[in-house]
Each structure stands twice: as C-alpha cells, then as structure tokens.
Amino acid sequence: MLPELGLVRSDDLDGVLAAVDYDHAPYAGGTELVPAMGLGLRRPAAVVDLKRVEALRGIDVDAGAATVTIGAAVTHRRLSDHPAVREHLPTLAAAASRVGNARVRSTGTVGGNLCFAEPRSDLGCVLVALGATAEVRSARVTRTLSIDELIVGAFETSLEPDEILTTIAVPFEPPGMSYWKLQSYERPTLGVALVVSESRWEVTVGAATERPTRAVLAAGDTAGLAAFVDGLELSDDMTGPPEYKRSVLRSHLGRNLGATA
Amino acid sequence: MSVPTGSVPRSDGWEKVTGRARYAVDMALPNMAHAAVVRSERAHARITGIDRAEAQAAPGVIAVVTADDLGYLGRRFGHIVCDHPILAVDKVRYYGEPVAVVVAETPQQAADAAELVWVDYDDLPALTGAAGALASDALIHEQSYPPPGEAFLGVAPAASTDNVAHHDELAWGDAGAALAAAATVVETTASFPLVYGYAMETYNAVADWQHGSLHVISTAQHPLMVRKELARIFSLPLAAVRVEVPYIGGGYGSKSYTKLEPLASVVSWAAGRPIKVTTDIEGAMNTTRADGAVVTVRTGFDAGARICARDIEIRFDTGAYADNSPLVLTKSINRSFGPYRVPNLRVRGTAVYTNTSPASSYRGFGAPQGALAGELNMDMAAERLGIDPVELRRRNLLAPGDTIIDGKRPLDADLVADLDAIVAALERPAPSGAHAPADVAGRVRAADSASAPATDGGHDAGSGPLRGWGVAVSASDAGASPISTAQVRMHADGSVTLLVSSTEMGQGSRTALAQIAARELGVPMEAVAVGQSDTRFTPFEWTTGASRTTTVVGLAVQAACTDLWNNLRAKAAESAGVSLDRTEVHDGRVYVDGEALTPAEVIRQWFGADAGEVVGVGVIRRDGATEMLPPFWEIGAVGVEVSVDTATGEVTVEHLVTVGDVGHAVNPDLVKGQDLGAATQGLGIALWEEMVYDGEQLTNPNLIEYRVPRLRDTPRRITSVLAERGDGAGPYGVKGAGEGALNPVPAAVAAAVGRAVGVWPTEVPLTPPRVWSLLQEAANEV
C-alpha cells in the first residue's frame, strides 16, 4: 500500500530542481516509482511532478547536427508516434511501441525508464547502440553523459540525489540498424541491437545483462563475436538460465550476421 | 421485451461495463476501521514472542490483535480438517502466514504500523517440497485434529499426520496381476505446478461483530459454508451470522470455503469496530493456491491395444493446511484414470503437508493434475503400440450409459462423438504422418513438423518452427451435492424477483438462472430480477462450485416456478370459488373454466388490490433426477495445434478446439465464454503459470513474474463446438460447464509439444527455457 505522500508541482525546471533531493523523488509516469513505493523499496516524503515542465517534454530535431533531442518526460507512446522519431530513429520508435503494455506506454517516460535502470528494458539497449548522450542537471551543475555512463549497474545510475535527467540527444539512426528482443514474460528476457555495415558489426546486448553491453567488431570477426558472447555475464532468473539466453543470442546473431557466434 | 432463450446479453453487463457493479472490495460500513495483516517471515518456526508496543503506539492504531486475544472464540478453521489457525498459534507453517493484525483508522496507518510489530522466531526445518516433507522426521503438524463436525462428504482426515494431510485409494479387479500379464505396459510420470487461481479481485472481507450477531460481506463463493464455520468459531446460531456476497471479481474455486472471513470477524470482535481486510496479489497467493502434483501412471494394454489395467500414484503438494485438498485428492483419484474402460484399477493418492501457501479447490478440482499424466500416457502408449492416438482413445473410451465408477451415475455423454468433433475441427495431419516410427521407446519424431510452414516472421529461416498437435479428454464426477433452494416472488404486475444463494463471479449465473425463470414463467428477461446472495434473505445453497449452478440451481428454479404456477392456480380457483380441477395452466396463463387470466390478474384478484405477491419455492435434494450422484459427469474434450520456435523454445498455440458437452446450452455465448476461459486458464498452466519457491520464500509473488495468459497469448485460431444432446439431468437436459475445458488442456499441450519437439515432456508449464531444454535433449538423441 502506498504511504501518504507530499506532492511538489512546478511548471519550470528551476522550481523542480530546487525541490528534488533524496526525500523528494522526481516523478513523471510513475510506472516504476509507484510499484517501488508500493513494495516499500523507495520511501520518499514527497514526489516532485515533472510532467508540467515544458523543458522536459520536447522532441526537437537538429538537422544540422543530425540529432533528435528527447525530453526525459516524453512518454513511450509519444516517442513511438512522433513523426520525427519515426523518420530519424525508426528502431527506437518501434522499440518504444512495444515497451510494457498500453498502460505503461501511455504514462511511462523515457527518462523514468533510463533512471530506474531496470536491466530488463529495451530503451537503454537501443540508446546505447545509437550512441545517445544524456543531459543531467541539478540546481548546482549541468553534465552531459553517455548512456553507458548514466546507467552504471542493475537499478543503479550515476545520478546524484538532487540531479534529474533532462534530455537525451540521439544521433540519427545509421543504416543497418535493428533491434530484436525475446520477451516471454512481462519484461524482455534478452534484447539485441545491431548496427551492421560493410566494415563493422556493432552489437549491443541488454535485458539479460546487468546493463546494456556493447561490442564493436570488424565485419566478419566471428572469433571476436564468439568471444564477446562467451564473455557476457547473463542473468539466471525465471526467464531462463544463462546457457539458454546465450543460445538464443547465438542463434539470433547467427541468423542476422550470417556467423556462428 | 427480450425472449429468454439463447445468447441473451448478460443481465449484469451494463453495471460491469460502466464500472458501477459493486464488489466486496467496494463495501464500507459506518465507523469501519481498517486492518493490515502482519505475515510470517519464516516458512516454519516457533513464535517465541510478539512485541506490539511500538505498533500500538503508532498514529491511528486501534488495536494489534494476535491469537492470544481471541477469548472464547475458536482458534482454528477448516471444514474437513480443523487445522488452520485464524492467526498463527505458537508456530508458523509457511512464509506469509498471518501472525497478527493491526487495526487502524485508515489503511495507510494500519499498513505503516504493521511494520512495527516485531515477531521473534525459533526456526524449524523448512519443508517446502512434498518429497522432502514425506521423508523428514520434522512434523509440520505435531497433532491430529478432530473433524469439525460430521465427516465432510464422507472424507475422513488422516488420523496421524506424518506430514500427510490425507490419503485415499480406489481399486477394483487386480491391477498388479493384470499389468504383469499385459502385452504392453507404458509408464508416465508428470509434474503439475503449484498454481495460483488468479482472479481480478483478490480476497476481501468486511466484518461487523456486535453482541450476539455477526455480519460479513466477502468474496466467498460459498456463503452458506462460510456461515457455518463462522457460527462455530463464534458459538452463534446460524441465523445470527449473516454473510453477504456481492459480485465477485472471479473465483475459479479459489474463493470456495472459508478464507479471509474468520480473520476479519475475530478482529472485529477484538477491536469492537467493523473491520475491512483486503489482500494484494501477494496476500492472495499466500491465502490459497492449487495443489501441485506428481502423478505416475502405468497402463497395461492387451494385444488389441485395449486397456487391461491402470495403476496410478498421485502425490499432492498441499501446503501448510488441508483446506479442501482432502476432497480435491479424492476427486483427483476418481478422475485420474480417464473415461476409459479399465477392467483393473488401482489409484493411490497422498496429500502432503509442506511449508508453503495452503492449497485448496481450483477450477477442475484435481482433474487437471491427473489428466496431465493420464492423457500424456495415452499418447506415449499410442506411439509405443504404433496406433494413432485418436484411434487408441476411441478404442478405449466408455460409451453413453457405461459405468465409470460402480455406484455412480452412468456416463451421460458421448465421448467418441466429442472426440470426432475435435478431430474434424483440428484438421490434423493424416494419421499416417502423425505417428512416425519411434526411434526409441518413449520418444517420437514428429513427421508433421517437417511439412510445417515457416510462419515465424523470418526467424530460423533454415528450419522453420516445429508443429505438433494433441487431443485429450476427461470426465469429472461433479461434486455438485444436490442441495439447493430457490424462491420466486411474483409481484402484482407479473414481474418476478428470483432469490438464490448462488454467487455471481463472472460466470453469468444470474443471467442463465433468470433465463430459466423467464422461460418457465412466460415473462421477458426484463421482468426477472435476481437478488444478490445474502444468507439473511436468500435461501439455502450448498455451494457455487463444481460447475453446478445451471444444472442443480436451475432445477431448483424450475421447481420454484412449478410451485408458483400451482399457487397461482390455487388462488385463481379460490378467487373464482371453483374447485382446483376446473383450472389449468398453459402458455403463461391460468385458465379458469377456459377463461384465461394473466398471473398478474390472478394476484390482483386474490388480494383484491393492485398489490401483493405470490411465492414459489423449489427445493432440490438427493431425490428424483438428482438421486444418483454425481448429478452429471463434467466432460473436458480439447484439441490443440502448436508451433515451437526452435531457437527460443517459445510455443505458439496455433489452434485450440474445445467441445462443450453440456447437454443443452441455456445461453450458448456464456457457455462458449466458460469454455474459452477455462481452456485459456489451462493454457496458462501448460505454458506459463507456476509459483516458484526458492528456499523459504515464493520468488514470484506478483503478476510480473507469475505470468498469466494475456491477450496476445490467445490461440491464433479458436474453434468452440457445443455438443447439445440433451443428455443431462438438469433443466432441458443441461449439464455443467465451467471447468471441463481446462482439465485436458495441459495434457493436450504437453502432447502437442512432445510431438513437435520429439521428446515427451515430464512437467508443465512448458516455458521457453524448458522447451529449449527438450529441444537440446532431442538434438542429443538423434
């Protein structure tokens, strides 16, 4: 059961940044925070509503820099339906369209997904594969991090208690990109993002790993690919033992890279 | 005006679709306080102390209640074995067992304070598996318990515990000798998981004890059974205990008998306030589940592939308390050998206490556990004998009128016709391709898999998914004790209030019973109102279980309508001052000397005003059509076709065929809904659902990790056939529906996956990693 909670609301970013700290948890869709509070894993005195902050809700295309900048409080649904995202980041749009369920997609946000750092997630894997960067702000400082620097472990980010993720800058999708996931349960069991060109194989594995894990290999480097796959520490949980997940991963890579990983 | 026959819309549809239907969780009484349950954090331990001072001092807290506070009240409940403490007494027997209850002004205050109750434990060996519990010297129950009254339905609990909650046997002929003499003996062992009867509404109760009376509003499927136990616990007459049951948000047997009601009631007594207790999913999983089972079946066949004997051993994992599991075990035994001619039989069953959530009734009631091993065994036998599995079943199935169990009602169904209907709908590959030469005993390569189209969206383009099919049948001696009472009150305008104590939990019984009343009385559906079950006002009903309602309660409604017509006739005669033989009833009218009167006219004439009502009462007991038990055999007959992704082990149900052998469908859409719902629940068991204990604790007490079927899991194609042969004892030839279609589904899916993969499964659910393991096994054997 949820405890009684305070609610802090502000229309502007500075108001939000002034309020957020360990006891005042940033809140947008609540699809991760509310269950965590229900289980007693997170007990803030108040939640700070990010949904009304315009600066966190934008989806902006910079054609010159070939990037799309996505506000942290953009919902999965808006992300997946947005024409610019569909045009420049079709794999991300498709992944967002299959996150969780309709209820989660309608309220859950990109920022919440990344900041909760649930390993069994799609967006982190796709954004690592795309080389996205995150802007993080507090009342004190503004930092720019790679997604890899933001997500440092299972349910663990490098955010300070007074910091929030504000935007994610995503380079336009390169040719040869795909994302595939095995999702037998509520959350993905295994996610694989590939960027394949004539010269390079970029492989990012998520969901079964503590955090998205990326390898950049020369095209055709089957030995390197095999070493990467063999070296992955894969989770052992209800969705299957590591050897199962490794087998599914090998089979997917085999089909898509024409290689026996 | 709508005609009451056929698939009329549900009478509760409007309320439910608009969100205005009220459930126990919505109920509130004036001055009501809220309870939070403090649950055990040990699987098996002695309680050495409970420190409640801190909780008692917390804001809003009214009382902290433990077993020590219950004064003269009974400490335990259990309608077969009175072994279940309302609040833990001296020891806990499973992780999640209620130990104390905090009562506070708000649910939040109660929940916060519950975390401040400190319980000290002295650990005992945690026996979370049935095999371990049987082998252990540690006892989960150190004492035997006297039965709570007369032996319930003739089920006497085990005399000495030895971690055995119940043992039972069924035998005829000489199975041992017949197996020794058999031409072929095929053995199958299969494990059935611990499953949770997930319902959208969990267990909820509001209780109000006042001097000399108790009022409970709860999610009970069987309000009269709950009343009986509460009356015993409180030493009150039955009439002083009122149990009201509004709409229930899904039952599936999991809400049968007594669950949360004693807890809410004793806490109301102790706190002196009306109390509301609700559960979340974890609390619900820690209230009741279905019995897990390991079942071994040995079947002997003669040279003509006819069964000469079956020898079956059933071991249930029953959890910490017996609840209804002794009866489930007895029924599982009766249902385990299938509706086949079995000249020599021995079935032995044991329900084992373990330190896990207590098991009880669950849709199918012991049938799915037995059918998994029993029907898989028929498929393995067919392979061994080189016979088509459909033909093997056809050769051994009982015919209508045959005896299944001596002394019980003969088979009231045509199973061969049902099987033929499945096969026709399934469009399965020709038998010649369906049983390719077996490479080794117990294994089969499925020839039909090679010709399966690749439909897997491009995965595994090399080989394509494997395909397999399976059929299975079952027959259940419905535990529908024929004790039922219905009352129809006809008002001065000819409309009718129907009172029964059947509970409406989504199955549509209020609609179907209203249809029967409307049909019998010649009034439109809109003229029949069905009351909510309330033991103070609605008449006696044994249970709402065993798929009984349309058959047994339907007969009571029909009898009540007949009684009403007789009363109307008598009143018409009295009003006219003529003898009864000058009146008659037909076509919805009472005729006096040939002159037609509407029922409303009869009522108004007799009362001499536009007022009054005439009542009809119908009572069903073991007499007439319901003298022989069971009142009907509930049939399960299904077929499935599956595809298996060779890379991921994911199983897709390509086609599901259900045959609802229901005698007569009062409302065909509702029957098909029951069949699809039951089959889908069976698919959940076959493919996904399993409560997993890792050490002392349940690892998946939530719907993220306890995976129930979702819309996307719906079979790609569904064929729902209704077999209406009018062969039931209920009104218009009705038999029960509601559970049958679940019972054979796990077995049919296991057979289909076995055929696709080439290795027979030995357990369900067939999750992707498990199917992948079967695929590895198959690859290593080739």
Short mmCIF file of N, CA, C and O in Angstrom, two decimals, chain B residues 141-214:
data_model
loop_
_atom_site.label_atom_id
_atom_site.label_comp_id
_atom_site.label_asym_id
_atom_site.label_seq_id
_atom_site.Cartn_x
_atom_site.Cartn_y
_atom_site.Cartn_z
N HIS B 141 2.60 -30.49 11.34
CA HIS B 141 1.54 -30.51 12.35
C HIS B 141 1.89 -31.60 13.35
O HIS B 141 1.96 -32.77 12.98
N GLU B 142 2.13 -31.20 14.60
CA GLU B 142 2.52 -32.19 15.60
C GLU B 142 1.32 -32.98 16.10
O GLU B 142 1.47 -34.04 16.66
N GLN B 143 0.14 -32.43 15.93
CA GLN B 143 -1.02 -33.11 16.47
C GLN B 143 -2.03 -33.43 15.36
O GLN B 143 -1.98 -32.84 14.29
N SER B 144 -2.93 -34.38 15.65
CA SER B 144 -4.08 -34.59 14.78
C SER B 144 -5.18 -33.66 15.23
O SER B 144 -5.16 -33.17 16.35
N TYR B 145 -6.12 -33.42 14.34
CA TYR B 145 -7.22 -32.52 14.69
C TYR B 145 -8.53 -33.28 14.59
O TYR B 145 -8.73 -34.05 13.65
N PRO B 146 -9.41 -33.07 15.56
CA PRO B 146 -10.72 -33.72 15.42
C PRO B 146 -11.45 -33.09 14.25
O PRO B 146 -11.28 -31.91 13.97
N PRO B 147 -12.26 -33.88 13.52
CA PRO B 147 -13.03 -33.29 12.43
C PRO B 147 -13.96 -32.21 13.01
O PRO B 147 -14.39 -32.32 14.16
N PRO B 148 -14.23 -31.17 12.24
CA PRO B 148 -15.02 -30.05 12.75
C PRO B 148 -16.49 -30.41 12.94
O PRO B 148 -17.27 -29.58 13.38
N GLY B 149 -16.90 -31.60 12.65
CA GLY B 149 -18.28 -32.00 12.80
C GLY B 149 -18.38 -33.38 12.18
O GLY B 149 -17.44 -34.16 12.29
N GLU B 150 -19.47 -33.65 11.51
CA GLU B 150 -19.56 -34.89 10.76
C GLU B 150 -18.49 -34.89 9.68
O GLU B 150 -18.15 -33.85 9.16
N ALA B 151 -18.00 -36.06 9.31
CA ALA B 151 -17.03 -36.13 8.22
C ALA B 151 -17.64 -35.45 6.99
O ALA B 151 -18.77 -35.73 6.62
N PHE B 152 -16.89 -34.52 6.41
CA PHE B 152 -17.41 -33.71 5.32
C PHE B 152 -17.46 -34.53 4.05
O PHE B 152 -16.44 -34.99 3.55
N LEU B 153 -18.66 -34.76 3.53
CA LEU B 153 -18.86 -35.56 2.32
C LEU B 153 -18.16 -36.91 2.43
O LEU B 153 -17.62 -37.41 1.45
N GLY B 154 -18.11 -37.44 3.65
CA GLY B 154 -17.51 -38.76 3.83
C GLY B 154 -16.00 -38.76 3.78
O GLY B 154 -15.40 -39.83 3.78
N VAL B 155 -15.36 -37.58 3.72
CA VAL B 155 -13.91 -37.54 3.71
C VAL B 155 -13.41 -37.45 5.14
O VAL B 155 -13.59 -36.45 5.81
N ALA B 156 -12.81 -38.53 5.63
CA ALA B 156 -12.26 -38.51 6.98
C ALA B 156 -10.79 -38.13 6.90
O ALA B 156 -10.04 -38.71 6.11
N PRO B 157 -10.36 -37.16 7.68
CA PRO B 157 -8.96 -36.74 7.60
C PRO B 157 -8.02 -37.82 8.10
O PRO B 157 -8.43 -38.72 8.84
N ALA B 158 -6.77 -37.72 7.69
CA ALA B 158 -5.76 -38.67 8.13
C ALA B 158 -5.69 -38.67 9.65
O ALA B 158 -5.73 -37.63 10.28
N ALA B 159 -5.57 -39.86 10.23
CA ALA B 159 -5.60 -39.96 11.69
C ALA B 159 -4.31 -39.42 12.30
O ALA B 159 -4.31 -38.67 13.26
N SER B 160 -3.18 -39.83 11.73
CA SER B 160 -1.93 -39.32 12.27
C SER B 160 -1.28 -38.52 11.16
O SER B 160 -1.43 -38.84 9.99
N THR B 161 -0.64 -37.46 11.49
CA THR B 161 -0.24 -36.54 10.43
C THR B 161 0.94 -37.07 9.61
O THR B 161 0.81 -37.31 8.43
N ASP B 162 2.11 -37.29 10.22
CA ASP B 162 3.29 -37.69 9.44
C ASP B 162 3.45 -36.83 8.19
O ASP B 162 3.87 -37.32 7.14
N ASN B 163 3.04 -35.59 8.29
CA ASN B 163 3.04 -34.67 7.16
C ASN B 163 2.11 -35.12 6.04
O ASN B 163 2.24 -34.69 4.89
N VAL B 164 1.20 -36.03 6.36
CA VAL B 164 0.19 -36.45 5.38
C VAL B 164 -1.15 -35.83 5.79
O VAL B 164 -1.65 -36.08 6.88
N ALA B 165 -1.70 -35.02 4.91
CA ALA B 165 -2.98 -34.39 5.20
C ALA B 165 -4.13 -35.34 4.88
O ALA B 165 -5.18 -35.31 5.51
N HIS B 166 -3.92 -36.19 3.90
CA HIS B 166 -4.98 -37.10 3.50
C HIS B 166 -4.41 -38.20 2.63
O HIS B 166 -3.45 -37.99 1.88
N HIS B 167 -5.01 -39.38 2.77
CA HIS B 167 -4.63 -40.49 1.91
C HIS B 167 -5.91 -41.17 1.45
O HIS B 167 -6.86 -41.29 2.22
N ASP B 168 -5.95 -41.59 0.22
CA ASP B 168 -7.16 -42.28 -0.25
C ASP B 168 -6.78 -43.24 -1.37
O ASP B 168 -5.72 -43.09 -2.00
N GLU B 169 -7.64 -44.21 -1.60
CA GLU B 169 -7.38 -45.20 -2.63
C GLU B 169 -8.67 -45.56 -3.34
O GLU B 169 -9.76 -45.44 -2.77
N LEU B 170 -8.54 -46.00 -4.56
CA LEU B 170 -9.68 -46.53 -5.31
C LEU B 170 -9.15 -47.74 -6.09
O LEU B 170 -8.11 -47.64 -6.74
N ALA B 171 -9.83 -48.85 -6.00
CA ALA B 171 -9.33 -50.03 -6.70
C ALA B 171 -10.47 -50.97 -7.04
O ALA B 171 -11.48 -51.01 -6.34
N TRP B 172 -10.30 -51.66 -8.16
CA TRP B 172 -11.14 -52.82 -8.45
C TRP B 172 -10.33 -53.78 -9.31
O TRP B 172 -9.31 -53.39 -9.89
N GLY B 173 -10.80 -55.02 -9.36
CA GLY B 173 -10.04 -56.03 -10.09
C GLY B 173 -8.69 -56.23 -9.43
O GLY B 173 -8.52 -56.00 -8.22
N ASP B 174 -7.71 -56.66 -10.21
CA ASP B 174 -6.36 -56.88 -9.69
C ASP B 174 -5.37 -56.22 -10.64
O ASP B 174 -4.94 -56.83 -11.63
N ALA B 175 -5.09 -54.97 -10.37
CA ALA B 175 -4.26 -54.20 -11.30
C ALA B 175 -2.86 -54.79 -11.40
O ALA B 175 -2.27 -54.85 -12.48
N GLY B 176 -2.32 -55.25 -10.26
CA GLY B 176 -0.97 -55.81 -10.28
C GLY B 176 -0.86 -57.00 -11.20
O GLY B 176 0.03 -57.06 -12.05
N ALA B 177 -1.79 -57.93 -11.04
CA ALA B 177 -1.75 -59.14 -11.87
C ALA B 177 -2.01 -58.81 -13.34
O ALA B 177 -1.35 -59.34 -14.24
N ALA B 178 -2.93 -57.90 -13.57
CA ALA B 178 -3.27 -57.55 -14.96
C ALA B 178 -2.10 -56.86 -15.65
O ALA B 178 -1.84 -57.08 -16.84
N LEU B 179 -1.38 -56.03 -14.92
CA LEU B 179 -0.21 -55.37 -15.51
C LEU B 179 0.87 -56.40 -15.83
O LEU B 179 1.53 -56.34 -16.86
N ALA B 180 1.04 -57.36 -14.92
CA ALA B 180 2.06 -58.40 -15.13
C ALA B 180 1.73 -59.22 -16.38
O ALA B 180 2.63 -59.66 -17.09
N ALA B 181 0.44 -59.37 -16.65
CA ALA B 181 0.04 -60.19 -17.79
C ALA B 181 -0.14 -59.38 -19.07
O ALA B 181 -0.39 -59.93 -20.13
N ALA B 182 -0.01 -58.05 -18.98
CA ALA B 182 -0.31 -57.20 -20.13
C ALA B 182 0.70 -57.38 -21.25
O ALA B 182 1.87 -57.68 -21.00
N ALA B 183 0.25 -57.21 -22.49
CA ALA B 183 1.15 -57.30 -23.64
C ALA B 183 2.13 -56.13 -23.64
O ALA B 183 3.30 -56.27 -24.00
N THR B 184 1.65 -54.97 -23.28
CA THR B 184 2.48 -53.76 -23.27
C THR B 184 2.15 -52.96 -22.02
O THR B 184 0.98 -52.81 -21.68
N VAL B 185 3.18 -52.47 -21.34
CA VAL B 185 2.95 -51.58 -20.20
C VAL B 185 3.68 -50.26 -20.49
O VAL B 185 4.85 -50.27 -20.87
N VAL B 186 2.97 -49.18 -20.35
CA VAL B 186 3.56 -47.86 -20.61
C VAL B 186 3.46 -47.04 -19.33
O VAL B 186 2.39 -46.95 -18.73
N GLU B 187 4.58 -46.46 -18.93
CA GLU B 187 4.61 -45.69 -17.69
C GLU B 187 4.91 -44.22 -17.98
O GLU B 187 5.77 -43.91 -18.80
N THR B 188 4.21 -43.36 -17.30
CA THR B 188 4.41 -41.91 -17.46
C THR B 188 4.40 -41.26 -16.09
O THR B 188 3.54 -41.56 -15.27
N THR B 189 5.37 -40.38 -15.86
CA THR B 189 5.33 -39.55 -14.66
C THR B 189 5.33 -38.10 -15.11
O THR B 189 6.10 -37.72 -16.00
N ALA B 190 4.44 -37.31 -14.54
CA ALA B 190 4.38 -35.89 -14.92
C ALA B 190 4.12 -35.04 -13.69
O ALA B 190 3.38 -35.43 -12.79
N SER B 191 4.76 -33.86 -13.69
CA SER B 191 4.62 -32.92 -12.57
C SER B 191 3.73 -31.76 -12.95
O SER B 191 3.88 -31.18 -14.03
N PHE B 192 2.83 -31.47 -12.05
CA PHE B 192 1.89 -30.36 -12.23
C PHE B 192 2.30 -29.27 -11.25
O PHE B 192 2.54 -29.55 -10.07
N PRO B 193 2.41 -28.03 -11.70
CA PRO B 193 2.99 -26.99 -10.85
C PRO B 193 2.05 -26.52 -9.74
O PRO B 193 0.86 -26.81 -9.76
N LEU B 194 2.61 -25.74 -8.82
CA LEU B 194 1.78 -25.01 -7.86
C LEU B 194 1.22 -23.82 -8.64
O LEU B 194 1.99 -23.03 -9.16
N VAL B 195 -0.08 -23.73 -8.75
CA VAL B 195 -0.63 -22.59 -9.49
C VAL B 195 -1.56 -21.78 -8.61
O VAL B 195 -2.18 -22.28 -7.67
N TYR B 196 -1.63 -20.53 -8.98
CA TYR B 196 -2.42 -19.54 -8.26
C TYR B 196 -3.67 -19.28 -9.10
O TYR B 196 -3.55 -19.03 -10.30
N GLY B 197 -4.83 -19.34 -8.48
CA GLY B 197 -6.08 -19.10 -9.22
C GLY B 197 -6.30 -17.61 -9.39
O GLY B 197 -7.21 -17.05 -8.78
N TYR B 198 -5.49 -17.01 -10.24
CA TYR B 198 -5.54 -15.55 -10.38
C TYR B 198 -6.95 -15.09 -10.77
O TYR B 198 -7.52 -15.55 -11.74
N ALA B 199 -7.47 -14.18 -9.96
CA ALA B 199 -8.74 -13.53 -10.28
C ALA B 199 -8.51 -12.03 -10.19
O ALA B 199 -7.65 -11.58 -9.42
N MET B 200 -9.27 -11.26 -10.96
CA MET B 200 -9.05 -9.81 -10.93
C MET B 200 -9.28 -9.25 -9.54
O MET B 200 -8.59 -8.34 -9.11
N GLU B 201 -10.27 -9.79 -8.83
CA GLU B 201 -10.46 -9.38 -7.44
C GLU B 201 -9.76 -10.38 -6.53
O GLU B 201 -9.91 -11.58 -6.69
N THR B 202 -9.01 -9.88 -5.57
CA THR B 202 -8.35 -10.75 -4.60
C THR B 202 -9.35 -11.09 -3.50
O THR B 202 -10.55 -10.88 -3.65
N TYR B 203 -8.85 -11.61 -2.37
CA TYR B 203 -9.73 -11.92 -1.23
C TYR B 203 -9.98 -10.64 -0.43
O TYR B 203 -9.03 -9.97 -0.02
N ASN B 204 -11.24 -10.33 -0.20
CA ASN B 204 -11.59 -9.13 0.55
C ASN B 204 -12.77 -9.45 1.46
O ASN B 204 -13.63 -10.25 1.11
N ALA B 205 -12.78 -8.80 2.63
CA ALA B 205 -13.90 -9.02 3.56
C ALA B 205 -14.11 -7.80 4.45
O ALA B 205 -13.15 -7.12 4.83
N VAL B 206 -15.36 -7.55 4.75
CA VAL B 206 -15.75 -6.58 5.76
C VAL B 206 -16.52 -7.37 6.81
O VAL B 206 -17.38 -8.18 6.45
N ALA B 207 -16.19 -7.17 8.09
CA ALA B 207 -16.88 -7.91 9.14
C ALA B 207 -17.31 -6.96 10.24
O ALA B 207 -16.59 -6.01 10.57
N ASP B 208 -18.48 -7.22 10.78
CA ASP B 208 -19.01 -6.39 11.87
C ASP B 208 -19.60 -7.30 12.94
O ASP B 208 -20.69 -7.86 12.75
N TRP B 209 -18.85 -7.49 14.02
CA TRP B 209 -19.38 -8.26 15.14
C TRP B 209 -20.08 -7.29 16.09
O TRP B 209 -19.53 -6.25 16.47
N GLN B 210 -21.29 -7.62 16.44
CA GLN B 210 -21.96 -6.89 17.50
C GLN B 210 -22.49 -7.94 18.45
O GLN B 210 -22.56 -9.12 18.10
N HIS B 211 -22.88 -7.51 19.64
CA HIS B 211 -23.27 -8.50 20.64
C HIS B 211 -24.32 -9.46 20.06
O HIS B 211 -25.39 -9.05 19.65
N GLY B 212 -23.96 -10.73 19.98
CA GLY B 212 -24.91 -11.74 19.57
C GLY B 212 -25.14 -11.84 18.07
O GLY B 212 -26.00 -12.61 17.65
N SER B 213 -24.38 -11.11 17.28
CA SER B 213 -24.57 -11.26 15.83
C SER B 213 -23.29 -10.90 15.08
O SER B 213 -22.44 -10.17 15.59
N LEU B 214 -23.20 -11.44 13.92
CA LEU B 214 -22.03 -11.20 13.08
C LEU B 214 -22.51 -10.97 11.65
O LEU B 214 -23.30 -11.73 11.11
#
